[in-house]
mmCIF file of C-alpha atoms in Angstrom:
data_model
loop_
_atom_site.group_PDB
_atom_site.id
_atom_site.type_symbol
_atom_site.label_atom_id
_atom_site.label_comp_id
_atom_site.label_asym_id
_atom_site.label_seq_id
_atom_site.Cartn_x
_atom_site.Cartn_y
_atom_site.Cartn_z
ATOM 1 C CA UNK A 195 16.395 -4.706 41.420
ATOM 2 C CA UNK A 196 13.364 -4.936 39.229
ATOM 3 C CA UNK A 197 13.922 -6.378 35.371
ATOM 4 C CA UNK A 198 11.587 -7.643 32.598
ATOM 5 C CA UNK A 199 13.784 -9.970 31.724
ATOM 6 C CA UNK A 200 13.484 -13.405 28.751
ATOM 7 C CA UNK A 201 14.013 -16.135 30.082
ATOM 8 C CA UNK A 202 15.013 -18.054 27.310
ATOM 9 C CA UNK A 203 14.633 -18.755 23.626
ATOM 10 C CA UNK A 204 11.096 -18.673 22.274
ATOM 11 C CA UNK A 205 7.630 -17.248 22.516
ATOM 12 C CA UNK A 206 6.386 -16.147 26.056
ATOM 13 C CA UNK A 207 9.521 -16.850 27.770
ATOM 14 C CA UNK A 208 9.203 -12.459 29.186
ATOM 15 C CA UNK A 209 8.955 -12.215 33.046
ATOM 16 C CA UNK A 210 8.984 -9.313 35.722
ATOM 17 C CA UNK A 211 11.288 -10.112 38.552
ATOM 18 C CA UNK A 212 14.108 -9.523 40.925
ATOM 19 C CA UNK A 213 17.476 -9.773 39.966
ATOM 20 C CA UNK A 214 21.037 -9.011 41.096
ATOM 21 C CA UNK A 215 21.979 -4.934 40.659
ATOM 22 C CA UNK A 216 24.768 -4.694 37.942
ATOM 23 C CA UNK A 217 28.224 -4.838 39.465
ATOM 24 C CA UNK A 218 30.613 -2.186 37.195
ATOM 25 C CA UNK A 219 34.433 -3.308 36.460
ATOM 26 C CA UNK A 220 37.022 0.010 35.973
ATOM 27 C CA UNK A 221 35.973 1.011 32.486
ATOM 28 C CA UNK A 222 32.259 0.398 32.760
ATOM 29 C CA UNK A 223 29.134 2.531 33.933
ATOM 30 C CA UNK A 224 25.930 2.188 35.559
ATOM 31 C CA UNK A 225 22.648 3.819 34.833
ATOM 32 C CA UNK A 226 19.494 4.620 36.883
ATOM 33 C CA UNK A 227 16.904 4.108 34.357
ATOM 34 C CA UNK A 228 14.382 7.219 34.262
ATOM 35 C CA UNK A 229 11.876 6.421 31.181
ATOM 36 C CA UNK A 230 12.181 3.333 28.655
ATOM 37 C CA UNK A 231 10.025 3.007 25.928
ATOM 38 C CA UNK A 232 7.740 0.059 24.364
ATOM 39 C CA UNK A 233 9.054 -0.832 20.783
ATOM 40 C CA UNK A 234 6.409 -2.736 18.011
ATOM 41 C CA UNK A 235 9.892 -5.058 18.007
ATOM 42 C CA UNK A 236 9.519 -6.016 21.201
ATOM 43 C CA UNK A 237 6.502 -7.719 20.746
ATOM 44 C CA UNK A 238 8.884 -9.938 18.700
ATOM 45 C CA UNK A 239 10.465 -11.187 22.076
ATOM 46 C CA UNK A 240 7.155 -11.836 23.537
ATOM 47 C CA UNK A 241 4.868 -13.318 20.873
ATOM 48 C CA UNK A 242 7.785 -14.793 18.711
ATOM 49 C CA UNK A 243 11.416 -16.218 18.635
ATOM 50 C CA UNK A 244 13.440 -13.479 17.016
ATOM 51 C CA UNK A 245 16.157 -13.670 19.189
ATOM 52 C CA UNK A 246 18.817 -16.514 18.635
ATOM 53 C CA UNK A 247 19.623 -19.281 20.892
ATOM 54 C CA UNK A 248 23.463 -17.769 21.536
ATOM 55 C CA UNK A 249 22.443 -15.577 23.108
ATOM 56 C CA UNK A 250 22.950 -16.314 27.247
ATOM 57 C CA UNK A 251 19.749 -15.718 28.778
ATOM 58 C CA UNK A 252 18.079 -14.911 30.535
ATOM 59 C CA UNK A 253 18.605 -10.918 29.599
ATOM 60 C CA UNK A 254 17.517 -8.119 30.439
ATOM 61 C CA UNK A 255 15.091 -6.753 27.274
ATOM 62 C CA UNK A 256 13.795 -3.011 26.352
ATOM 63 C CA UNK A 257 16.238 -1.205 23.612
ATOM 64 C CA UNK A 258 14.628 2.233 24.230
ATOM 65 C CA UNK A 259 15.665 3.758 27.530
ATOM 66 C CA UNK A 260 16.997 6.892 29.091
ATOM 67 C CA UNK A 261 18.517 7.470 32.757
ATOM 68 C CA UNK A 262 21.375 9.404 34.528
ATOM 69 C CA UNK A 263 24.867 7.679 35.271
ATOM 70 C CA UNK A 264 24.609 6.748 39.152
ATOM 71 C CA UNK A 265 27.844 4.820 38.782
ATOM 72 C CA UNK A 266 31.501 5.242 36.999
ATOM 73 C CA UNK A 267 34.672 2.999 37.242
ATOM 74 C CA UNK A 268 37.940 3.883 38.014
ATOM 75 C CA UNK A 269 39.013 4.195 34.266
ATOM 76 C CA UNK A 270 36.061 5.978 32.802
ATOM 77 C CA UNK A 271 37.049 9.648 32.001
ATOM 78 C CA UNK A 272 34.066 10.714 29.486
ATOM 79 C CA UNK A 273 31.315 10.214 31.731
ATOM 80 C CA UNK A 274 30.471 10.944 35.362
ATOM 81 C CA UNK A 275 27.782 10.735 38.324
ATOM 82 C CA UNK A 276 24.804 12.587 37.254
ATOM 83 C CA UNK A 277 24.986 13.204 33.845
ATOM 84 C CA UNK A 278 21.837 12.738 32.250
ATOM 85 C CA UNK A 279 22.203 10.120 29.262
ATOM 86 C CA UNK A 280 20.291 8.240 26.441
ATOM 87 C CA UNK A 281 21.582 5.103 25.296
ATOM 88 C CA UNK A 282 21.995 4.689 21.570
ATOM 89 C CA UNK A 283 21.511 0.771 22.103
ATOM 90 C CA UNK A 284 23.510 0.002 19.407
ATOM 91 C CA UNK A 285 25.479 -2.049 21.523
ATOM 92 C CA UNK A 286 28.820 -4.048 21.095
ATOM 93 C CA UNK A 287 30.364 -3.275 17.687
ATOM 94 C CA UNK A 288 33.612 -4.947 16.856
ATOM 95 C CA UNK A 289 34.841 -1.345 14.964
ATOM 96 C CA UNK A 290 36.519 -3.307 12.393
ATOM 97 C CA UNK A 291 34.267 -4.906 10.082
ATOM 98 C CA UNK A 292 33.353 -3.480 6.615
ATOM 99 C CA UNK A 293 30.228 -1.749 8.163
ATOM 100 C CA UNK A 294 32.227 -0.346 11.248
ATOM 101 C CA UNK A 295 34.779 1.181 9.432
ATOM 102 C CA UNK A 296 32.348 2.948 7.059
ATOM 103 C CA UNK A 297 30.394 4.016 10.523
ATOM 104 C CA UNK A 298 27.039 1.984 9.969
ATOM 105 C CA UNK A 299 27.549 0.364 13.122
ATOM 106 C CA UNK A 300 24.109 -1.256 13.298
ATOM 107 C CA UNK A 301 25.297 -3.785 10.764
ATOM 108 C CA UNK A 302 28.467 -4.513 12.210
ATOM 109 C CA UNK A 303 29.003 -8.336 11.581
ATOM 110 C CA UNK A 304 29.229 -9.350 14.956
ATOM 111 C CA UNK A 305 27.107 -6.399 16.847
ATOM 112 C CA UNK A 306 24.981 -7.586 20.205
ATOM 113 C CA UNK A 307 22.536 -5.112 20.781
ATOM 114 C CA UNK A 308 21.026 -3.834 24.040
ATOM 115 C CA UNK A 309 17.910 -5.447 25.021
ATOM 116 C CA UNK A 310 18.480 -7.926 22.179
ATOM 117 C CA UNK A 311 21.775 -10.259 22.891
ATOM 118 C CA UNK A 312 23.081 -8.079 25.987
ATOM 119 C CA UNK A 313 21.171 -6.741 28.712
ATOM 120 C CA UNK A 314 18.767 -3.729 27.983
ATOM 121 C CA UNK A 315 16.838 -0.975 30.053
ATOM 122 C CA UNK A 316 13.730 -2.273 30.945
ATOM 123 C CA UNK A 317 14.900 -2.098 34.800
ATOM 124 C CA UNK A 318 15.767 -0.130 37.833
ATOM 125 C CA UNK A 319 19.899 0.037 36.471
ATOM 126 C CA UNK A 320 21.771 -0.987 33.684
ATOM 127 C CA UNK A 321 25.255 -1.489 32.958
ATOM 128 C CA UNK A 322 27.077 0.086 29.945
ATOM 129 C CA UNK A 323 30.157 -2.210 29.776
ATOM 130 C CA UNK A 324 33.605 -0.606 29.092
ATOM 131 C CA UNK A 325 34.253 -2.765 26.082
ATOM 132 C CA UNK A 326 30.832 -0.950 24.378
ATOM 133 C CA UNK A 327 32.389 2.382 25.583
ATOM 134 C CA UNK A 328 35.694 1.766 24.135
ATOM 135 C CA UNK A 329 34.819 0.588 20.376
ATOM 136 C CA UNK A 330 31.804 2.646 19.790
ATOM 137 C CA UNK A 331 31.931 5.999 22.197
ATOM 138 C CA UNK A 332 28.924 7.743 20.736
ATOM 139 C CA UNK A 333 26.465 4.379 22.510
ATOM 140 C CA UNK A 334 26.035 7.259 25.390
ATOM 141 C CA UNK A 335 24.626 11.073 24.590
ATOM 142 C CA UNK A 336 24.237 13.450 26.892
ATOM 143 C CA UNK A 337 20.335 14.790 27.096
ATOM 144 C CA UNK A 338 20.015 18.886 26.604
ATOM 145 C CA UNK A 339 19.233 20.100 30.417
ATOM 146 C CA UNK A 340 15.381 20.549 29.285
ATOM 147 C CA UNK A 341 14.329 17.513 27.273
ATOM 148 C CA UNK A 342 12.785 15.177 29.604
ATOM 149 C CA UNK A 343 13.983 11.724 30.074
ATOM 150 C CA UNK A 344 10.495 10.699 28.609
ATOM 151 C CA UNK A 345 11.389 12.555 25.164
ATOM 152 C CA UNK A 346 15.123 11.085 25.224
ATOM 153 C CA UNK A 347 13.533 7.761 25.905
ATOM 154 C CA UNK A 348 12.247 7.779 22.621
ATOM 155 C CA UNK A 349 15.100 9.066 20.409
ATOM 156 C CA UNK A 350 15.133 5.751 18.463
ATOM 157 C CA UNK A 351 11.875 5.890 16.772
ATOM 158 C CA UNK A 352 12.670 9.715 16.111
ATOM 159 C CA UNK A 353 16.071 9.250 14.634
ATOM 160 C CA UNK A 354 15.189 5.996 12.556
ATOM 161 C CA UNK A 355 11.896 8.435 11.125
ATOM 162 C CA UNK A 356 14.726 11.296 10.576
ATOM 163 C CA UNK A 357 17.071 9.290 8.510
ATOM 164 C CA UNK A 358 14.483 7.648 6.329
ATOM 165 C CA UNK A 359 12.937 11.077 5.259
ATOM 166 C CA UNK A 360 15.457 13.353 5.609
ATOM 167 C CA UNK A 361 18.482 11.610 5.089
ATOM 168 C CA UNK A 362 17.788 8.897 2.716
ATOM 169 C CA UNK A 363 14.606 9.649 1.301
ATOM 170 C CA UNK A 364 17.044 13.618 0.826
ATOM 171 C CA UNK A 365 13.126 15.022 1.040
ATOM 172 C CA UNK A 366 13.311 18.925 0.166
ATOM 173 C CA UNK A 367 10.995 21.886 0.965
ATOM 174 C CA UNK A 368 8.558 21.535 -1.118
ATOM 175 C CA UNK A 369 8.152 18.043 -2.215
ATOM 176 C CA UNK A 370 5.233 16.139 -1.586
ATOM 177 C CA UNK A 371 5.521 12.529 0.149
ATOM 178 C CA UNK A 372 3.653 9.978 1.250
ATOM 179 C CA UNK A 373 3.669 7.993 4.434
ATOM 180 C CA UNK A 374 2.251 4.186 4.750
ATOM 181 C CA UNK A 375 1.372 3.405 8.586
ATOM 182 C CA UNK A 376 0.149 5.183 11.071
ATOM 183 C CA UNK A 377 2.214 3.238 13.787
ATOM 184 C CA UNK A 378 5.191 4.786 15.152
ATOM 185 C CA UNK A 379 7.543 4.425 12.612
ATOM 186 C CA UNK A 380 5.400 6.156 10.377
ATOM 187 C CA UNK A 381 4.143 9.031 12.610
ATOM 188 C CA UNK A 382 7.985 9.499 13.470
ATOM 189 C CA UNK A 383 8.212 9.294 9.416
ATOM 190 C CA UNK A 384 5.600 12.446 9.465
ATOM 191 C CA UNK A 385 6.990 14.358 11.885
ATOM 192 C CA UNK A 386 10.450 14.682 9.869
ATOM 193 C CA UNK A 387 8.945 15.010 6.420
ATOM 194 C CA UNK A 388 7.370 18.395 8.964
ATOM 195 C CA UNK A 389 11.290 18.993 9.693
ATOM 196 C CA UNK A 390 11.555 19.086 5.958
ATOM 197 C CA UNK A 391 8.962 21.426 4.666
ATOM 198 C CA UNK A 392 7.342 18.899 2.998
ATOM 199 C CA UNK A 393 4.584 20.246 0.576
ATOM 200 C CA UNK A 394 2.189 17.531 0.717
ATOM 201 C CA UNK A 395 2.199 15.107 3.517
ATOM 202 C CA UNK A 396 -0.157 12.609 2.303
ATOM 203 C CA UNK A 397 -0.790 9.893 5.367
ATOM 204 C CA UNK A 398 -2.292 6.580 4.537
ATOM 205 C CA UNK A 399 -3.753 4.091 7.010
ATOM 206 C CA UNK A 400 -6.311 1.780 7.275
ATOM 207 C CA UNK A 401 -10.274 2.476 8.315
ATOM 208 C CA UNK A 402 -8.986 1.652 12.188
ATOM 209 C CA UNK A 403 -6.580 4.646 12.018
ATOM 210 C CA UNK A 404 -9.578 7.414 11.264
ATOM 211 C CA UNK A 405 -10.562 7.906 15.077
ATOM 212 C CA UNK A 406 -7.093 8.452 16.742
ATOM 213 C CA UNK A 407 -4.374 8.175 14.584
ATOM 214 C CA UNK A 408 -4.998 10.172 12.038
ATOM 215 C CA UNK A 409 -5.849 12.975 14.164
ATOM 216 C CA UNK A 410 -2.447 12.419 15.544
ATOM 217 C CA UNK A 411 -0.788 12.152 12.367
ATOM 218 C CA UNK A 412 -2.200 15.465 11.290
ATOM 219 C CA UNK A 413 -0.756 17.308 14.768
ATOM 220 C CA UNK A 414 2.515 15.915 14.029
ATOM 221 C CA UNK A 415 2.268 17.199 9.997
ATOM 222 C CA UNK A 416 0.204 15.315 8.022
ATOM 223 C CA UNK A 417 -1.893 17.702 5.443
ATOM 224 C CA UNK A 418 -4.066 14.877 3.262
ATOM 225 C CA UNK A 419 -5.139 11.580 4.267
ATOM 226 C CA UNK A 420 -6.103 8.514 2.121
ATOM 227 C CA UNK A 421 -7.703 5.078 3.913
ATOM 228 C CA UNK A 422 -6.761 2.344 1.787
ATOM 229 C CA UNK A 423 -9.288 -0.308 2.449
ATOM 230 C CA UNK A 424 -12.055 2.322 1.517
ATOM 231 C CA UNK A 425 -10.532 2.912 -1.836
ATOM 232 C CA UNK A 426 -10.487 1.179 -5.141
ATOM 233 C CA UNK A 427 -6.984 1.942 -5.966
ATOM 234 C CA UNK A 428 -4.548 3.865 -3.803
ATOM 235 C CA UNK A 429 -2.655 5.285 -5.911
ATOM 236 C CA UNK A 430 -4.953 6.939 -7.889
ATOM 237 C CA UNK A 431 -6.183 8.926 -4.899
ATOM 238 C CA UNK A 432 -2.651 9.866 -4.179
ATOM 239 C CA UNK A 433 -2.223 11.282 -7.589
ATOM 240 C CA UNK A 434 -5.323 13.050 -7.231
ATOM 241 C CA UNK A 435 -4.135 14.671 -4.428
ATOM 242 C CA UNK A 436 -0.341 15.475 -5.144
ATOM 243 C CA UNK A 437 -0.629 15.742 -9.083
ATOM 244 C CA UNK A 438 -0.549 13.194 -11.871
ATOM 245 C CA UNK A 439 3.254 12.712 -11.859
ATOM 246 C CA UNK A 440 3.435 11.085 -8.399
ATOM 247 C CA UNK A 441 5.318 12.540 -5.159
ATOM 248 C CA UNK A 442 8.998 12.596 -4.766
ATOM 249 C CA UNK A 443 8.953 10.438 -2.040
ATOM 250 C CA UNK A 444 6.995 7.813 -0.723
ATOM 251 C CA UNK A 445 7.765 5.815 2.805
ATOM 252 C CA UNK A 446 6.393 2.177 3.311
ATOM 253 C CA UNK A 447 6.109 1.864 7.495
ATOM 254 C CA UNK A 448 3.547 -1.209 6.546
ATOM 255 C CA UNK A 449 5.570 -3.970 5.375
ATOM 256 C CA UNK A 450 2.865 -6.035 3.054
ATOM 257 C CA UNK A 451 3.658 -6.360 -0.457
ATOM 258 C CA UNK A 452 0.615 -4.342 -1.874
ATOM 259 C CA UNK A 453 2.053 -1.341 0.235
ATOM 260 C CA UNK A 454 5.399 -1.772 -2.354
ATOM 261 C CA UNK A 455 3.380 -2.145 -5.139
ATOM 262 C CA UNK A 456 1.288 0.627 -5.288
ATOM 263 C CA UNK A 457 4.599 2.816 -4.095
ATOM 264 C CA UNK A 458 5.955 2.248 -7.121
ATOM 265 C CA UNK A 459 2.646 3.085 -8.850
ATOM 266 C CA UNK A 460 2.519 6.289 -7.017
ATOM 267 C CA UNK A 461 5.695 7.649 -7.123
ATOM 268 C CA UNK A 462 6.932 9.938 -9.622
ATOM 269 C CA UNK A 463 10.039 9.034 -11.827
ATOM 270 C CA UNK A 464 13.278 9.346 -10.382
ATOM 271 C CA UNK A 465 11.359 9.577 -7.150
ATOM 272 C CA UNK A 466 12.341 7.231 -4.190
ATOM 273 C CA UNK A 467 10.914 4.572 -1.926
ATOM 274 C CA UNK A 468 12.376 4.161 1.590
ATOM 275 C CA UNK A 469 10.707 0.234 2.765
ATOM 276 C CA UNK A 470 10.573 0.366 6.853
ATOM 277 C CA UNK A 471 8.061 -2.140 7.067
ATOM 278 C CA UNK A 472 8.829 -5.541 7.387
ATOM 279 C CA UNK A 473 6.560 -8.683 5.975
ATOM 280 C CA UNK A 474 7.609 -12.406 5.764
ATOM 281 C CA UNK A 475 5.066 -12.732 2.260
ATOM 282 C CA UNK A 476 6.975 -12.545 -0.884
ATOM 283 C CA UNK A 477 6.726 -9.543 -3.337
ATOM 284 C CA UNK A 478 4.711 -11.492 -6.305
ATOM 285 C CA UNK A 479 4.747 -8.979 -8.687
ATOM 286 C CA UNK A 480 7.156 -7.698 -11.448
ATOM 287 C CA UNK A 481 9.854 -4.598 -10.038
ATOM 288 C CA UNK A 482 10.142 -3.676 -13.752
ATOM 289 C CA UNK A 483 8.179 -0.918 -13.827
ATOM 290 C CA UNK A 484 10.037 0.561 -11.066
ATOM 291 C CA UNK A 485 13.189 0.134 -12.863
ATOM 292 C CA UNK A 486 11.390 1.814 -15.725
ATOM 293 C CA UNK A 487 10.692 4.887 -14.110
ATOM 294 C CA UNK A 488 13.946 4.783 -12.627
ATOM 295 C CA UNK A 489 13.207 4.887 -8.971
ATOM 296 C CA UNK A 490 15.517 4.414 -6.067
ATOM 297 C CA UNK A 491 14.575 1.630 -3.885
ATOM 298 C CA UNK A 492 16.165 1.769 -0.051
ATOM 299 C CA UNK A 493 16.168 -0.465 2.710
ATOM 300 C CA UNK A 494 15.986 1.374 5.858
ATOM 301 C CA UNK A 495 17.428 -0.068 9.341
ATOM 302 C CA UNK A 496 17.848 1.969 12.129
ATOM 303 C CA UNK A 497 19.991 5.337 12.169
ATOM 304 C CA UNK A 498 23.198 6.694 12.596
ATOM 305 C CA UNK A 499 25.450 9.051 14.914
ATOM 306 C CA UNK A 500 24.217 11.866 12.537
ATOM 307 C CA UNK A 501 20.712 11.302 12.646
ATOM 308 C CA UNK A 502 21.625 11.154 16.520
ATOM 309 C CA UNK A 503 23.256 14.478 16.955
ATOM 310 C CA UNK A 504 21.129 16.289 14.527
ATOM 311 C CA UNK A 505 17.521 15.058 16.313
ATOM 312 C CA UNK A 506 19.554 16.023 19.641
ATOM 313 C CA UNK A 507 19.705 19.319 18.621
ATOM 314 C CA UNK A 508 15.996 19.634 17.011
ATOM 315 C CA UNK A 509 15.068 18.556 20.499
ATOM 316 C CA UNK A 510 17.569 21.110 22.191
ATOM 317 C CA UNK A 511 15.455 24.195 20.123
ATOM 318 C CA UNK A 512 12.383 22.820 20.909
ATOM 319 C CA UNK A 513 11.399 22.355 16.945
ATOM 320 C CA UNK A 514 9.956 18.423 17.908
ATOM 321 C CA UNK A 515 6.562 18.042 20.492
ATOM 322 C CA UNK A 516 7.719 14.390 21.821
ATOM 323 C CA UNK A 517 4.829 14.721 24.680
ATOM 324 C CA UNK A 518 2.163 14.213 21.317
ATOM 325 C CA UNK A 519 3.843 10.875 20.978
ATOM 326 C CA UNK A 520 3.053 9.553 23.841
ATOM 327 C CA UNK A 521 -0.290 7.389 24.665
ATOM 328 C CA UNK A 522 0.285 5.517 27.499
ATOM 329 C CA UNK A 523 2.349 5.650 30.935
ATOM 330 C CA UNK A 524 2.912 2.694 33.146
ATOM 331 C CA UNK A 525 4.699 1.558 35.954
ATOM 332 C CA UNK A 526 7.561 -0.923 35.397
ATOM 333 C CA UNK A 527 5.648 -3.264 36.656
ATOM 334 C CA UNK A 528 2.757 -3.132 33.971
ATOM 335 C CA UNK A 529 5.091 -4.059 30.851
ATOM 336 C CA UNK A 530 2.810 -6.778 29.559
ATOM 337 C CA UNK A 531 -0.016 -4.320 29.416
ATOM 338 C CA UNK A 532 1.899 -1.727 28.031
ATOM 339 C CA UNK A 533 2.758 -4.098 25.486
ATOM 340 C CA UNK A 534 -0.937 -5.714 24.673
ATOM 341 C CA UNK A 535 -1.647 -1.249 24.196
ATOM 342 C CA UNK A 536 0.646 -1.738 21.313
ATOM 343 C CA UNK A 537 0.288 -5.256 20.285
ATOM 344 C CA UNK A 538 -3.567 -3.638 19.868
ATOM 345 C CA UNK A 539 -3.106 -0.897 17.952
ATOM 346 C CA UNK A 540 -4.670 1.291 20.939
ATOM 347 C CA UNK A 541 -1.518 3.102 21.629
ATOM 348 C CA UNK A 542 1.629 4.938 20.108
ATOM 349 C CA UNK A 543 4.813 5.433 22.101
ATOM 350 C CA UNK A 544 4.005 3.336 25.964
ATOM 351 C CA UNK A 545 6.358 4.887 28.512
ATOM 352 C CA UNK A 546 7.507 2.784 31.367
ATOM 353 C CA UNK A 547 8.759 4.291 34.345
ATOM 354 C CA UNK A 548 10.780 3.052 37.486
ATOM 355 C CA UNK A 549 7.635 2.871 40.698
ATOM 356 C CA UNK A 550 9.727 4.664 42.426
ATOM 357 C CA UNK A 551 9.776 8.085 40.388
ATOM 358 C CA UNK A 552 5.970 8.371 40.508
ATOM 359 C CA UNK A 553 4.379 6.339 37.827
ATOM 360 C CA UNK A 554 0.712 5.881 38.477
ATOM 361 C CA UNK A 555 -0.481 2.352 38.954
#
């Protein structure tokens, strides 16, 4: 079969080749891939080293990916040939850990996740070993008979944009927040402040963003927009827009440590700050004021089996447009330039499909 897989530890070690079709033991099962998607992390495994040298390359890479079970063992009772699935990618959990046995299974102490330490779905099949199955069931959902394997492909980005907002960020109707990034993350971040009622969604990005993305963010919910390297101070224009006190919740899906600072400048007190983005720079400033005003300061990674079942369902009543997500399409086959789109900030979501099911090339 067909695979992007790494080849070993280190930058540019990505390659698009044949390899061996999965073989399933009595508990596992085996998936036709339909639609993965391109994730800004996986530019990690091509352009940097953020995968460790345990793990036993080469793998299989792509977390995001959707397909129907083509294969069952013996043992498996839960699942069976055709059901139409999207993987979790969560991985191996041990189910024991402190993390596991409060169910925030992405931190589970010894977790390998799909596409990361164990093979992933960017290829024709992929094996869901019995031993993921067993310790953490919900790694499989089943995809409502009219959400395309394209939308499912995607339920990462929509479930990590969910829980920030909605579940941590506890955004009501009514509140005004603000979103940093127009990538993904934050356009996912948009969307479920939408989902919310949000009063205000105030969008900030950079000059680049103007053209396309903030056209896009404003589709997907975005009611004010603010372009930070055209302004003296950002969070002055926020206020200006939302009210002197500040909005109730702001979400950083930038990373750099100005983003954090003027947060904290522009959020109200008591207010809260969900930090998505990632930067290797320190902070450099003082966090007193923000202690001051008494905000609530939350790391966000990832998602949970709630944010899961509950974006299932939004997608089951048809209250979430995943097609406006989408940029790009590409065969399999075109993965590198699927990932130079987003690498280049000239796409959102790239879907990459198997040749066979009628990607254009």
């Amino acid at each position: 079969m067909k695979a992007v897989i790494k080849k070993d530890y280190g930058p540019m070690e990505l390659e698009y080749t044949d390899i061996a079709k999965p073989e399933i033991g009595e508990y596992d099962v085996l998936l036709k891939v339909k639609a993965a998607a391109i994730c800004g992390s996986d530019l990690s495994l091509m352009y940097g080293t953020v995968t460790g040298k345990q793990v036993p390359y080469p793998i299989v890479i792509g977390h995001e990916f959707a397909g129907e079970i083509c294969e069952t063992g013996s043992k498996v009772k839960r699942w069976k040939v055709g059901d139409r699935v999207v993987s979790d990618n969560t991985g191996y959990v041990c189910g024991v850990c402190h993390a596991c046995s409060k169910g925030e299974y992405l931190f589970c102490s010894h977790r390998k996740g799909m596409g990361n330490d164990m093979d992933g779905g960017f290829a024709d099949y992929v094996k869901i070993p019995g031993d993921v199955l067993m310790t953490f069931p919900n790694c499989l959902y089943r995809i409502p008979d009219h959400v395309s394997y394209e939308a499912a492909s995607m339920m990462d980005p929509l479930c990590n944009g969910y829980k920030a907002v909605i579940q941590e960020g506890e955004l009501l109707p009514g509140q005004n927040i603000v979103v940093f990034g127009c990538g993904a993350m934050g356009l996912f971040a948009m969307n479920a402040a939408r989902l919310a009622s949000a009063a205000k969604i105030i969008a900030v990005g950079m000059a680049e963003d103007k053209e396309v993305r903030f056209a896009l963010a404003e589709k997907l919910g975005a009611t004010d927009f603010v372009v930070a390297d055209e302004e003296e101070n950002v969070a002055d224009k926020v206020k200006e827009i939302a009210g002197p006190e500040g909005v109730a919740v702001v979400v950083d899906a930038a990373g750099a440590p100005v983003v954090l600072q003027q947060a904290i400048d522009m959020t109200r007190n008591g207010g809260k700050i969900i930090k998505i983005g990632y930067s290797s720079k320190p902070v450099g400033f003082s966090l007193d004021t923000m202690a001051l005003k008494g905000i609530v300061l939350i790391g966000h990674m990832g998602y949970d089996s709630t944010s899961w079942k509950n974006c299932l369902a939004l997608l089951e009543k048809g209250e979430i447009d995943m097609e406006a997500f989408i940029s790009h399409r590409l065969p399999l086959s075109k993965w590198e330039e699927g990932m130079e789109l987003v690498k280049n900030r000239q796409a959102t979501k790239v879907i990459l499909l198997p040749e066979e099911d009628g990607a254009l090339s």
